Amino acid sequence: MNLPVRGDSEMDERAPVDLIHLSDGEDVSLVLRAVGPPGVLLGPIRAECLIRADFVQARLDTHIWPDLLDEWEEALVRLGAGEGAGWAQGGRGLRLYFYPSDSGRLSLSVHDPDRLTVALGLEPPPQWIEEHEIRLRRMREVYGES
């Protein structure tokens, strides 16, 4: 499968890695991008959450906590089974919620308690779960987890 995964193995190891990249291809998107320097997963990875819709355009500085990557993997399993899932980046940090519908649409909720709460809806491509499993593996490769 040839995916447009930012930071894939053919790209520079210092390139940002999109752990989450959901888009309807037109107006709505949610991207969680690791931008902190690659290396061993010992502490939080500097990241940005990019949100775009016709009513909002936001960039939130945040962190991806390495010990929560397993929780993201579990969330992907639940989403693949058609269940809703949430993923929080610790404490008062960024929280993402995903609600799939039978029609193939995905409702998203982005909550940052100090800055923004927004709900989005989009129709991701059919293989989006598999793409995000690849993104998760890439994140682990670039940031040092074996």
mmCIF file with all atom_site columns, N, CA and C in Angstrom, residues 35-105:
data_model
loop_
_atom_site.group_PDB
_atom_site.id
_atom_site.type_symbol
_atom_site.label_atom_id
_atom_site.label_alt_id
_atom_site.label_comp_id
_atom_site.label_asym_id
_atom_site.label_entity_id
_atom_site.label_seq_id
_atom_site.pdbx_PDB_ins_code
_atom_site.Cartn_x
_atom_site.Cartn_y
_atom_site.Cartn_z
_atom_site.occupancy
_atom_site.B_iso_or_equiv
_atom_site.pdbx_formal_charge
_atom_site.auth_seq_id
_atom_site.auth_comp_id
_atom_site.auth_asym_id
_atom_site.auth_atom_id
_atom_site.pdbx_PDB_model_num
ATOM 1   N N  . VAL A 1 35  ? 6.492   17.162 15.715 1.00 0.00 ? 35  VAL A N  1
ATOM 2   C CA . VAL A 1 35  ? 7.478   18.074 15.130 1.00 0.00 ? 35  VAL A CA 1
ATOM 3   C C  . VAL A 1 35  ? 8.753   18.148 15.965 1.00 0.00 ? 35  VAL A C  1
ATOM 4   N N  . GLY A 1 36  ? 8.721   17.530 17.151 1.00 0.00 ? 36  GLY A N  1
ATOM 5   C CA . GLY A 1 36  ? 9.891   17.548 18.032 1.00 0.00 ? 36  GLY A CA 1
ATOM 6   C C  . GLY A 1 36  ? 10.972  16.630 17.521 1.00 0.00 ? 36  GLY A C  1
ATOM 7   N N  . PRO A 1 37  ? 12.202  16.890 17.839 1.00 0.00 ? 37  PRO A N  1
ATOM 8   C CA . PRO A 1 37  ? 13.300  16.145 17.229 1.00 0.00 ? 37  PRO A CA 1
ATOM 9   C C  . PRO A 1 37  ? 13.183  14.649 17.483 1.00 0.00 ? 37  PRO A C  1
ATOM 10  N N  . PRO A 1 38  ? 13.482  13.834 16.452 1.00 0.00 ? 38  PRO A N  1
ATOM 11  C CA . PRO A 1 38  ? 13.445  12.381 16.616 1.00 0.00 ? 38  PRO A CA 1
ATOM 12  C C  . PRO A 1 38  ? 14.457  11.914 17.646 1.00 0.00 ? 38  PRO A C  1
ATOM 13  N N  . GLY A 1 39  ? 14.211  10.770 18.187 1.00 0.00 ? 39  GLY A N  1
ATOM 14  C CA . GLY A 1 39  ? 15.132  10.203 19.158 1.00 0.00 ? 39  GLY A CA 1
ATOM 15  C C  . GLY A 1 39  ? 14.446  9.167  20.015 1.00 0.00 ? 39  GLY A C  1
ATOM 16  N N  . VAL A 1 40  ? 15.000  8.905  21.123 1.00 0.00 ? 40  VAL A N  1
ATOM 17  C CA . VAL A 1 40  ? 14.462  7.900  22.027 1.00 0.00 ? 40  VAL A CA 1
ATOM 18  C C  . VAL A 1 40  ? 13.243  8.455  22.746 1.00 0.00 ? 40  VAL A C  1
ATOM 19  N N  . LEU A 1 41  ? 12.248  7.601  22.893 1.00 0.00 ? 41  LEU A N  1
ATOM 20  C CA . LEU A 1 41  ? 11.009  8.007  23.551 1.00 0.00 ? 41  LEU A CA 1
ATOM 21  C C  . LEU A 1 41  ? 11.192  8.059  25.064 1.00 0.00 ? 41  LEU A C  1
ATOM 22  N N  . LEU A 1 42  ? 11.761  9.130  25.555 1.00 0.00 ? 42  LEU A N  1
ATOM 23  C CA . LEU A 1 42  ? 11.971  9.277  26.994 1.00 0.00 ? 42  LEU A CA 1
ATOM 24  C C  . LEU A 1 42  ? 11.040  10.307 27.614 1.00 0.00 ? 42  LEU A C  1
ATOM 25  N N  . GLY A 1 43  ? 10.546  11.194 26.815 1.00 0.00 ? 43  GLY A N  1
ATOM 26  C CA . GLY A 1 43  ? 9.679   12.247 27.318 1.00 0.00 ? 43  GLY A CA 1
ATOM 27  C C  . GLY A 1 43  ? 8.684   12.638 26.254 1.00 0.00 ? 43  GLY A C  1
ATOM 28  N N  . PRO A 1 44  ? 7.929   13.686 26.495 1.00 0.00 ? 44  PRO A N  1
ATOM 29  C CA . PRO A 1 44  ? 6.919   14.096 25.526 1.00 0.00 ? 44  PRO A CA 1
ATOM 30  C C  . PRO A 1 44  ? 7.547   14.550 24.212 1.00 0.00 ? 44  PRO A C  1
ATOM 31  N N  . ILE A 1 45  ? 6.854   14.248 23.135 1.00 0.00 ? 45  ILE A N  1
ATOM 32  C CA . ILE A 1 45  ? 7.281   14.644 21.794 1.00 0.00 ? 45  ILE A CA 1
ATOM 33  C C  . ILE A 1 45  ? 6.522   15.925 21.446 1.00 0.00 ? 45  ILE A C  1
ATOM 34  N N  . ARG A 1 46  ? 7.254   16.956 21.087 1.00 0.00 ? 46  ARG A N  1
ATOM 35  C CA . ARG A 1 46  ? 6.609   18.219 20.694 1.00 0.00 ? 46  ARG A CA 1
ATOM 36  C C  . ARG A 1 46  ? 5.762   17.967 19.453 1.00 0.00 ? 46  ARG A C  1
ATOM 37  N N  . ALA A 1 47  ? 4.532   18.507 19.460 1.00 0.00 ? 47  ALA A N  1
ATOM 38  C CA . ALA A 1 47  ? 3.599   18.247 18.364 1.00 0.00 ? 47  ALA A CA 1
ATOM 39  C C  . ALA A 1 47  ? 2.697   19.452 18.141 1.00 0.00 ? 47  ALA A C  1
ATOM 40  N N  . GLU A 1 48  ? 1.956   19.384 17.050 1.00 0.00 ? 48  GLU A N  1
ATOM 41  C CA . GLU A 1 48  ? 0.943   20.394 16.771 1.00 0.00 ? 48  GLU A CA 1
ATOM 42  C C  . GLU A 1 48  ? -0.309  19.688 16.270 1.00 0.00 ? 48  GLU A C  1
ATOM 43  N N  . CYS A 1 49  ? -1.437  20.226 16.678 1.00 0.00 ? 49  CYS A N  1
ATOM 44  C CA . CYS A 1 49  ? -2.723  19.728 16.216 1.00 0.00 ? 49  CYS A CA 1
ATOM 45  C C  . CYS A 1 49  ? -3.288  20.792 15.285 1.00 0.00 ? 49  CYS A C  1
ATOM 46  N N  . LEU A 1 50  ? -3.528  20.412 14.054 1.00 0.00 ? 50  LEU A N  1
ATOM 47  C CA . LEU A 1 50  ? -4.037  21.330 13.037 1.00 0.00 ? 50  LEU A CA 1
ATOM 48  C C  . LEU A 1 50  ? -5.483  20.966 12.725 1.00 0.00 ? 50  LEU A C  1
ATOM 49  N N  . ILE A 1 51  ? -6.367  21.937 12.837 1.00 0.00 ? 51  ILE A N  1
ATOM 50  C CA . ILE A 1 51  ? -7.791  21.720 12.643 1.00 0.00 ? 51  ILE A CA 1
ATOM 51  C C  . ILE A 1 51  ? -8.268  22.707 11.581 1.00 0.00 ? 51  ILE A C  1
ATOM 52  N N  . ARG A 1 52  ? -9.003  22.161 10.605 1.00 0.00 ? 52  ARG A N  1
ATOM 53  C CA . ARG A 1 52  ? -9.511  23.048 9.549  1.00 0.00 ? 52  ARG A CA 1
ATOM 54  C C  . ARG A 1 52  ? -10.930 22.643 9.174  1.00 0.00 ? 52  ARG A C  1
ATOM 55  N N  . ALA A 1 53  ? -11.784 23.632 9.098  1.00 0.00 ? 53  ALA A N  1
ATOM 56  C CA . ALA A 1 53  ? -13.152 23.484 8.602  1.00 0.00 ? 53  ALA A CA 1
ATOM 57  C C  . ALA A 1 53  ? -13.573 24.854 8.101  1.00 0.00 ? 53  ALA A C  1
ATOM 58  N N  . ASP A 1 54  ? -14.747 24.940 7.498  1.00 0.00 ? 54  ASP A N  1
ATOM 59  C CA . ASP A 1 54  ? -15.158 26.243 6.973  1.00 0.00 ? 54  ASP A CA 1
ATOM 60  C C  . ASP A 1 54  ? -15.390 27.262 8.086  1.00 0.00 ? 54  ASP A C  1
ATOM 61  N N  . PHE A 1 55  ? -15.558 26.818 9.312  1.00 0.00 ? 55  PHE A N  1
ATOM 62  C CA . PHE A 1 55  ? -15.829 27.724 10.417 1.00 0.00 ? 55  PHE A CA 1
ATOM 63  C C  . PHE A 1 55  ? -14.666 27.894 11.393 1.00 0.00 ? 55  PHE A C  1
ATOM 64  N N  . VAL A 1 56  ? -13.566 27.157 11.183 1.00 0.00 ? 56  VAL A N  1
ATOM 65  C CA . VAL A 1 56  ? -12.430 27.261 12.101 1.00 0.00 ? 56  VAL A CA 1
ATOM 66  C C  . VAL A 1 56  ? -11.149 26.845 11.393 1.00 0.00 ? 56  VAL A C  1
ATOM 67  N N  . GLN A 1 57  ? -10.089 27.516 11.761 1.00 0.00 ? 57  GLN A N  1
ATOM 68  C CA . GLN A 1 57  ? -8.747  27.109 11.361 1.00 0.00 ? 57  GLN A CA 1
ATOM 69  C C  . GLN A 1 57  ? -7.874  27.341 12.583 1.00 0.00 ? 57  GLN A C  1
ATOM 70  N N  . ALA A 1 58  ? -7.322  26.241 13.129 1.00 0.00 ? 58  ALA A N  1
ATOM 71  C CA . ALA A 1 58  ? -6.575  26.357 14.387 1.00 0.00 ? 58  ALA A CA 1
ATOM 72  C C  . ALA A 1 58  ? -5.306  25.523 14.341 1.00 0.00 ? 58  ALA A C  1
ATOM 73  N N  . ARG A 1 59  ? -4.320  26.000 15.062 1.00 0.00 ? 59  ARG A N  1
ATOM 74  C CA . ARG A 1 59  ? -3.061  25.273 15.278 1.00 0.00 ? 59  ARG A CA 1
ATOM 75  C C  . ARG A 1 59  ? -2.796  25.303 16.770 1.00 0.00 ? 59  ARG A C  1
ATOM 76  N N  . LEU A 1 60  ? -2.812  24.127 17.384 1.00 0.00 ? 60  LEU A N  1
ATOM 77  C CA . LEU A 1 60  ? -2.596  24.027 18.821 1.00 0.00 ? 60  LEU A CA 1
ATOM 78  C C  . LEU A 1 60  ? -1.258  23.353 19.078 1.00 0.00 ? 60  LEU A C  1
ATOM 79  N N  . ASP A 1 61  ? -0.367  24.035 19.791 1.00 0.00 ? 61  ASP A N  1
ATOM 80  C CA . ASP A 1 61  ? 0.876   23.395 20.220 1.00 0.00 ? 61  ASP A CA 1
ATOM 81  C C  . ASP A 1 61  ? 0.518   22.403 21.320 1.00 0.00 ? 61  ASP A C  1
ATOM 82  N N  . THR A 1 62  ? 1.091   21.214 21.234 1.00 0.00 ? 62  THR A N  1
ATOM 83  C CA . THR A 1 62  ? 0.790   20.171 22.203 1.00 0.00 ? 62  THR A CA 1
ATOM 84  C C  . THR A 1 62  ? 1.970   19.220 22.298 1.00 0.00 ? 62  THR A C  1
ATOM 85  N N  . HIS A 1 63  ? 1.768   18.088 22.929 1.00 0.00 ? 63  HIS A N  1
ATOM 86  C CA . HIS A 1 63  ? 2.791   17.051 23.048 1.00 0.00 ? 63  HIS A CA 1
ATOM 87  C C  . HIS A 1 63  ? 2.132   15.692 22.831 1.00 0.00 ? 63  HIS A C  1
ATOM 88  N N  . ILE A 1 64  ? 2.887   14.767 22.338 1.00 0.00 ? 64  ILE A N  1
ATOM 89  C CA . ILE A 1 64  ? 2.451   13.379 22.249 1.00 0.00 ? 64  ILE A CA 1
ATOM 90  C C  . ILE A 1 64  ? 3.241   12.627 23.299 1.00 0.00 ? 64  ILE A C  1
ATOM 91  N N  . TRP A 1 65  ? 2.556   12.052 24.254 1.00 0.00 ? 65  TRP A N  1
ATOM 92  C CA . TRP A 1 65  ? 3.214   11.315 25.326 1.00 0.00 ? 65  TRP A CA 1
ATOM 93  C C  . TRP A 1 65  ? 3.477   9.893  24.850 1.00 0.00 ? 65  TRP A C  1
ATOM 94  N N  . PRO A 1 66  ? 4.732   9.489  24.764 1.00 0.00 ? 66  PRO A N  1
ATOM 95  C CA . PRO A 1 66  ? 5.094   8.177  24.225 1.00 0.00 ? 66  PRO A CA 1
ATOM 96  C C  . PRO A 1 66  ? 4.397   7.002  24.897 1.00 0.00 ? 66  PRO A C  1
ATOM 97  N N  . ASP A 1 67  ? 4.188   7.090  26.211 1.00 0.00 ? 67  ASP A N  1
ATOM 98  C CA . ASP A 1 67  ? 3.557   5.972  26.895 1.00 0.00 ? 67  ASP A CA 1
ATOM 99  C C  . ASP A 1 67  ? 2.078   5.829  26.540 1.00 0.00 ? 67  ASP A C  1
ATOM 100 N N  . LEU A 1 68  ? 1.529   6.795  25.812 1.00 0.00 ? 68  LEU A N  1
ATOM 101 C CA . LEU A 1 68  ? 0.129   6.716  25.399 1.00 0.00 ? 68  LEU A CA 1
ATOM 102 C C  . LEU A 1 68  ? -0.041  6.220  23.965 1.00 0.00 ? 68  LEU A C  1
ATOM 103 N N  . LEU A 1 69  ? 1.056   5.895  23.287 1.00 0.00 ? 69  LEU A N  1
ATOM 104 C CA . LEU A 1 69  ? 0.943   5.368  21.931 1.00 0.00 ? 69  LEU A CA 1
ATOM 105 C C  . LEU A 1 69  ? 0.228   4.017  21.912 1.00 0.00 ? 69  LEU A C  1
ATOM 106 N N  . ASP A 1 70  ? 0.397   3.223  22.955 1.00 0.00 ? 70  ASP A N  1
ATOM 107 C CA . ASP A 1 70  ? -0.333  1.953  23.042 1.00 0.00 ? 70  ASP A CA 1
ATOM 108 C C  . ASP A 1 70  ? -1.835  2.201  23.135 1.00 0.00 ? 70  ASP A C  1
ATOM 109 N N  . GLU A 1 71  ? -2.228  3.260  23.839 1.00 0.00 ? 71  GLU A N  1
ATOM 110 C CA . GLU A 1 71  ? -3.649  3.605  23.931 1.00 0.00 ? 71  GLU A CA 1
ATOM 111 C C  . GLU A 1 71  ? -4.203  4.030  22.574 1.00 0.00 ? 71  GLU A C  1
ATOM 112 N N  . TRP A 1 72  ? -3.394  4.720  21.773 1.00 0.00 ? 72  TRP A N  1
ATOM 113 C CA . TRP A 1 72  ? -3.832  5.087  20.429 1.00 0.00 ? 72  TRP A CA 1
ATOM 114 C C  . TRP A 1 72  ? -4.008  3.819  19.584 1.00 0.00 ? 72  TRP A C  1
ATOM 115 N N  . GLU A 1 73  ? -3.107  2.872  19.752 1.00 0.00 ? 73  GLU A N  1
ATOM 116 C CA . GLU A 1 73  ? -3.225  1.599  19.033 1.00 0.00 ? 73  GLU A CA 1
ATOM 117 C C  . GLU A 1 73  ? -4.526  0.884  19.421 1.00 0.00 ? 73  GLU A C  1
ATOM 118 N N  . GLU A 1 74  ? -4.852  0.882  20.704 1.00 0.00 ? 74  GLU A N  1
ATOM 119 C CA . GLU A 1 74  ? -6.100  0.279  21.172 1.00 0.00 ? 74  GLU A CA 1
ATOM 120 C C  . GLU A 1 74  ? -7.317  1.030  20.621 1.00 0.00 ? 74  GLU A C  1
ATOM 121 N N  . ALA A 1 75  ? -7.222  2.338  20.545 1.00 0.00 ? 75  ALA A N  1
ATOM 122 C CA . ALA A 1 75  ? -8.312  3.138  19.979 1.00 0.00 ? 75  ALA A CA 1
ATOM 123 C C  . ALA A 1 75  ? -8.530  2.776  18.515 1.00 0.00 ? 75  ALA A C  1
ATOM 124 N N  . LEU A 1 76  ? -7.445  2.566  17.773 1.00 0.00 ? 76  LEU A N  1
ATOM 125 C CA . LEU A 1 76  ? -7.575  2.173  16.367 1.00 0.00 ? 76  LEU A CA 1
ATOM 126 C C  . LEU A 1 76  ? -8.267  0.814  16.233 1.00 0.00 ? 76  LEU A C  1
ATOM 127 N N  . VAL A 1 77  ? -7.982  -0.102 17.145 1.00 0.00 ? 77  VAL A N  1
ATOM 128 C CA . VAL A 1 77  ? -8.649  -1.414 17.127 1.00 0.00 ? 77  VAL A CA 1
ATOM 129 C C  . VAL A 1 77  ? -10.150 -1.230 17.349 1.00 0.00 ? 77  VAL A C  1
ATOM 130 N N  . ARG A 1 78  ? -10.529 -0.406 18.333 1.00 0.00 ? 78  ARG A N  1
ATOM 131 C CA . ARG A 1 78  ? -11.951 -0.154 18.589 1.00 0.00 ? 78  ARG A CA 1
ATOM 132 C C  . ARG A 1 78  ? -12.620 0.513  17.383 1.00 0.00 ? 78  ARG A C  1
ATOM 133 N N  . LEU A 1 79  ? -11.929 1.498  16.800 1.00 0.00 ? 79  LEU A N  1
ATOM 134 C CA . LEU A 1 79  ? -12.495 2.176  15.636 1.00 0.00 ? 79  LEU A CA 1
ATOM 135 C C  . LEU A 1 79  ? -12.649 1.211  14.468 1.00 0.00 ? 79  LEU A C  1
ATOM 136 N N  . GLY A 1 80  ? -11.683 0.315  14.298 1.00 0.00 ? 80  GLY A N  1
ATOM 137 C CA . GLY A 1 80  ? -11.777 -0.688 13.235 1.00 0.00 ? 80  GLY A CA 1
ATOM 138 C C  . GLY A 1 80  ? -12.961 -1.622 13.419 1.00 0.00 ? 80  GLY A C  1
ATOM 139 N N  . ALA A 1 81  ? -13.384 -1.801 14.670 1.00 0.00 ? 81  ALA A N  1
ATOM 140 C CA . ALA A 1 81  ? -14.543 -2.643 14.982 1.00 0.00 ? 81  ALA A CA 1
ATOM 141 C C  . ALA A 1 81  ? -15.848 -1.844 14.917 1.00 0.00 ? 81  ALA A C  1
ATOM 142 N N  . GLY A 1 82  ? -15.752 -0.572 14.519 1.00 0.00 ? 82  GLY A N  1
ATOM 143 C CA . GLY A 1 82  ? -16.944 0.258  14.396 1.00 0.00 ? 82  GLY A CA 1
ATOM 144 C C  . GLY A 1 82  ? -17.380 0.923  15.685 1.00 0.00 ? 82  GLY A C  1
ATOM 145 N N  . GLU A 1 83  ? -16.545 0.860  16.713 1.00 0.00 ? 83  GLU A N  1
ATOM 146 C CA . GLU A 1 83  ? -16.863 1.471  18.005 1.00 0.00 ? 83  GLU A CA 1
ATOM 147 C C  . GLU A 1 83  ? -16.266 2.872  18.093 1.00 0.00 ? 83  GLU A C  1
ATOM 148 N N  . GLY A 1 84  ? -16.799 3.675  18.977 1.00 0.00 ? 84  GLY A N  1
ATOM 149 C CA . GLY A 1 84  ? -16.224 4.979  19.250 1.00 0.00 ? 84  GLY A CA 1
ATOM 150 C C  . GLY A 1 84  ? -14.985 4.824  20.119 1.00 0.00 ? 84  GLY A C  1
ATOM 151 N N  . ALA A 1 85  ? -14.137 5.828  20.089 1.00 0.00 ? 85  ALA A N  1
ATOM 152 C CA . ALA A 1 85  ? -12.915 5.777  20.889 1.00 0.00 ? 85  ALA A CA 1
ATOM 153 C C  . ALA A 1 85  ? -12.465 7.196  21.209 1.00 0.00 ? 85  ALA A C  1
ATOM 154 N N  . GLY A 1 86  ? -11.787 7.310  22.325 1.00 0.00 ? 86  GLY A N  1
ATOM 155 C CA . GLY A 1 86  ? -11.195 8.577  22.720 1.00 0.00 ? 86  GLY A CA 1
ATOM 156 C C  . GLY A 1 86  ? -9.713  8.374  22.970 1.00 0.00 ? 86  GLY A C  1
ATOM 157 N N  . TRP A 1 87  ? -8.978  9.467  22.870 1.00 0.00 ? 87  TRP A N  1
ATOM 158 C CA . TRP A 1 87  ? -7.543  9.407  23.141 1.00 0.00 ? 87  TRP A CA 1
ATOM 159 C C  . TRP A 1 87  ? -7.135  10.721 23.767 1.00 0.00 ? 87  TRP A C  1
ATOM 160 N N  . ALA A 1 88  ? -6.599  10.655 24.981 1.00 0.00 ? 88  ALA A N  1
ATOM 161 C CA . ALA A 1 88  ? -6.218  11.850 25.726 1.00 0.00 ? 88  ALA A CA 1
ATOM 162 C C  . ALA A 1 88  ? -4.715  11.912 25.886 1.00 0.00 ? 88  ALA A C  1
ATOM 163 N N  . GLN A 1 89  ? -4.178  13.110 25.831 1.00 0.00 ? 89  GLN A N  1
ATOM 164 C CA . GLN A 1 89  ? -2.741  13.323 25.987 1.00 0.00 ? 89  GLN A CA 1
ATOM 165 C C  . GLN A 1 89  ? -2.422  13.779 27.403 1.00 0.00 ? 89  GLN A C  1
ATOM 166 N N  . GLY A 1 90  ? -2.998  13.121 28.382 1.00 0.00 ? 90  GLY A N  1
ATOM 167 C CA . GLY A 1 90  ? -2.641  13.333 29.782 1.00 0.00 ? 90  GLY A CA 1
ATOM 168 C C  . GLY A 1 90  ? -3.184  14.613 30.388 1.00 0.00 ? 90  GLY A C  1
ATOM 169 N N  . GLY A 1 91  ? -3.516  14.536 31.668 1.00 0.00 ? 91  GLY A N  1
ATOM 170 C CA . GLY A 1 91  ? -3.911  15.700 32.453 1.00 0.00 ? 91  GLY A CA 1
ATOM 171 C C  . GLY A 1 91  ? -4.899  16.618 31.769 1.00 0.00 ? 91  GLY A C  1
ATOM 172 N N  . ARG A 1 92  ? -4.538  17.883 31.686 1.00 0.00 ? 92  ARG A N  1
ATOM 173 C CA . ARG A 1 92  ? -5.408  18.876 31.047 1.00 0.00 ? 92  ARG A CA 1
ATOM 174 C C  . ARG A 1 92  ? -5.035  19.071 29.591 1.00 0.00 ? 92  ARG A C  1
ATOM 175 N N  . GLY A 1 93  ? -4.373  18.100 28.998 1.00 0.00 ? 93  GLY A N  1
ATOM 176 C CA . GLY A 1 93  ? -3.928  18.218 27.619 1.00 0.00 ? 93  GLY A CA 1
ATOM 177 C C  . GLY A 1 93  ? -5.016  17.916 26.603 1.00 0.00 ? 93  GLY A C  1
ATOM 178 N N  . LEU A 1 94  ? -4.595  17.834 25.391 1.00 0.00 ? 94  LEU A N  1
ATOM 179 C CA . LEU A 1 94  ? -5.462  17.597 24.243 1.00 0.00 ? 94  LEU A CA 1
ATOM 180 C C  . LEU A 1 94  ? -6.195  16.268 24.371 1.00 0.00 ? 94  LEU A C  1
ATOM 181 N N  . ARG A 1 95  ? -7.483  16.282 24.037 1.00 0.00 ? 95  ARG A N  1
ATOM 182 C CA . ARG A 1 95  ? -8.293  15.064 24.009 1.00 0.00 ? 95  ARG A CA 1
ATOM 183 C C  . ARG A 1 95  ? -8.989  14.987 22.661 1.00 0.00 ? 95  ARG A C  1
ATOM 184 N N  . LEU A 1 96  ? -8.930  13.812 22.067 1.00 0.00 ? 96  LEU A N  1
ATOM 185 C CA . LEU A 1 96  ? -9.568  13.576 20.781 1.00 0.00 ? 96  LEU A CA 1
ATOM 186 C C  . LEU A 1 96  ? -10.589 12.458 20.940 1.00 0.00 ? 96  LEU A C  1
ATOM 187 N N  . TYR A 1 97  ? -11.764 12.644 20.353 1.00 0.00 ? 97  TYR A N  1
ATOM 188 C CA . TYR A 1 97  ? -12.817 11.631 20.398 1.00 0.00 ? 97  TYR A CA 1
ATOM 189 C C  . TYR A 1 97  ? -13.268 11.348 18.972 1.00 0.00 ? 97  TYR A C  1
ATOM 190 N N  . PHE A 1 98  ? -13.502 10.070 18.683 1.00 0.00 ? 98  PHE A N  1
ATOM 191 C CA . PHE A 1 98  ? -13.853 9.615  17.344 1.00 0.00 ? 98  PHE A CA 1
ATOM 192 C C  . PHE A 1 98  ? -15.128 8.782  17.438 1.00 0.00 ? 98  PHE A C  1
ATOM 193 N N  . TYR A 1 99  ? -16.113 9.109  16.614 1.00 0.00 ? 99  TYR A N  1
ATOM 194 C CA . TYR A 1 99  ? -17.392 8.423  16.623 1.00 0.00 ? 99  TYR A CA 1
ATOM 195 C C  . TYR A 1 99  ? -17.745 8.012  15.195 1.00 0.00 ? 99  TYR A C  1
ATOM 196 N N  . PRO A 1 100 ? -17.496 6.748  14.821 1.00 0.00 ? 100 PRO A N  1
ATOM 197 C CA . PRO A 1 100 ? -17.859 6.301  13.470 1.00 0.00 ? 100 PRO A CA 1
ATOM 198 C C  . PRO A 1 100 ? -19.359 6.027  13.371 1.00 0.00 ? 100 PRO A C  1
ATOM 199 N N  . SER A 1 101 ? -19.904 6.237  12.189 1.00 0.00 ? 101 SER A N  1
ATOM 200 C CA . SER A 1 101 ? -21.311 5.925  11.966 1.00 0.00 ? 101 SER A CA 1
ATOM 201 C C  . SER A 1 101 ? -21.402 4.777  10.957 1.00 0.00 ? 101 SER A C  1
ATOM 202 N N  . ASP A 1 102 ? -22.569 4.177  10.896 1.00 0.00 ? 102 ASP A N  1
ATOM 203 C CA . ASP A 1 102 ? -22.788 3.075  9.951  1.00 0.00 ? 102 ASP A CA 1
ATOM 204 C C  . ASP A 1 102 ? -22.665 3.538  8.503  1.00 0.00 ? 102 ASP A C  1
ATOM 205 N N  . SER A 1 103 ? -22.860 4.824  8.255  1.00 0.00 ? 103 SER A N  1
ATOM 206 C CA . SER A 1 103 ? -22.816 5.354  6.888  1.00 0.00 ? 103 SER A CA 1
ATOM 207 C C  . SER A 1 103 ? -21.389 5.584  6.385  1.00 0.00 ? 103 SER A C  1
ATOM 208 N N  . GLY A 1 104 ? -20.378 5.388  7.260  1.00 0.00 ? 104 GLY A N  1
ATOM 209 C CA . GLY A 1 104 ? -18.989 5.615  6.866  1.00 0.00 ? 104 GLY A CA 1
ATOM 210 C C  . GLY A 1 104 ? -18.462 6.975  7.288  1.00 0.00 ? 104 GLY A C  1
ATOM 211 N N  . ARG A 1 105 ? -19.342 7.840  7.772  1.00 0.00 ? 105 ARG A N  1
ATOM 212 C CA . ARG A 1 105 ? -18.888 9.148  8.254  1.00 0.00 ? 105 ARG A CA 1
ATOM 213 C C  . ARG A 1 105 ? -18.240 8.997  9.616  1.00 0.00 ? 105 ARG A C  1
#
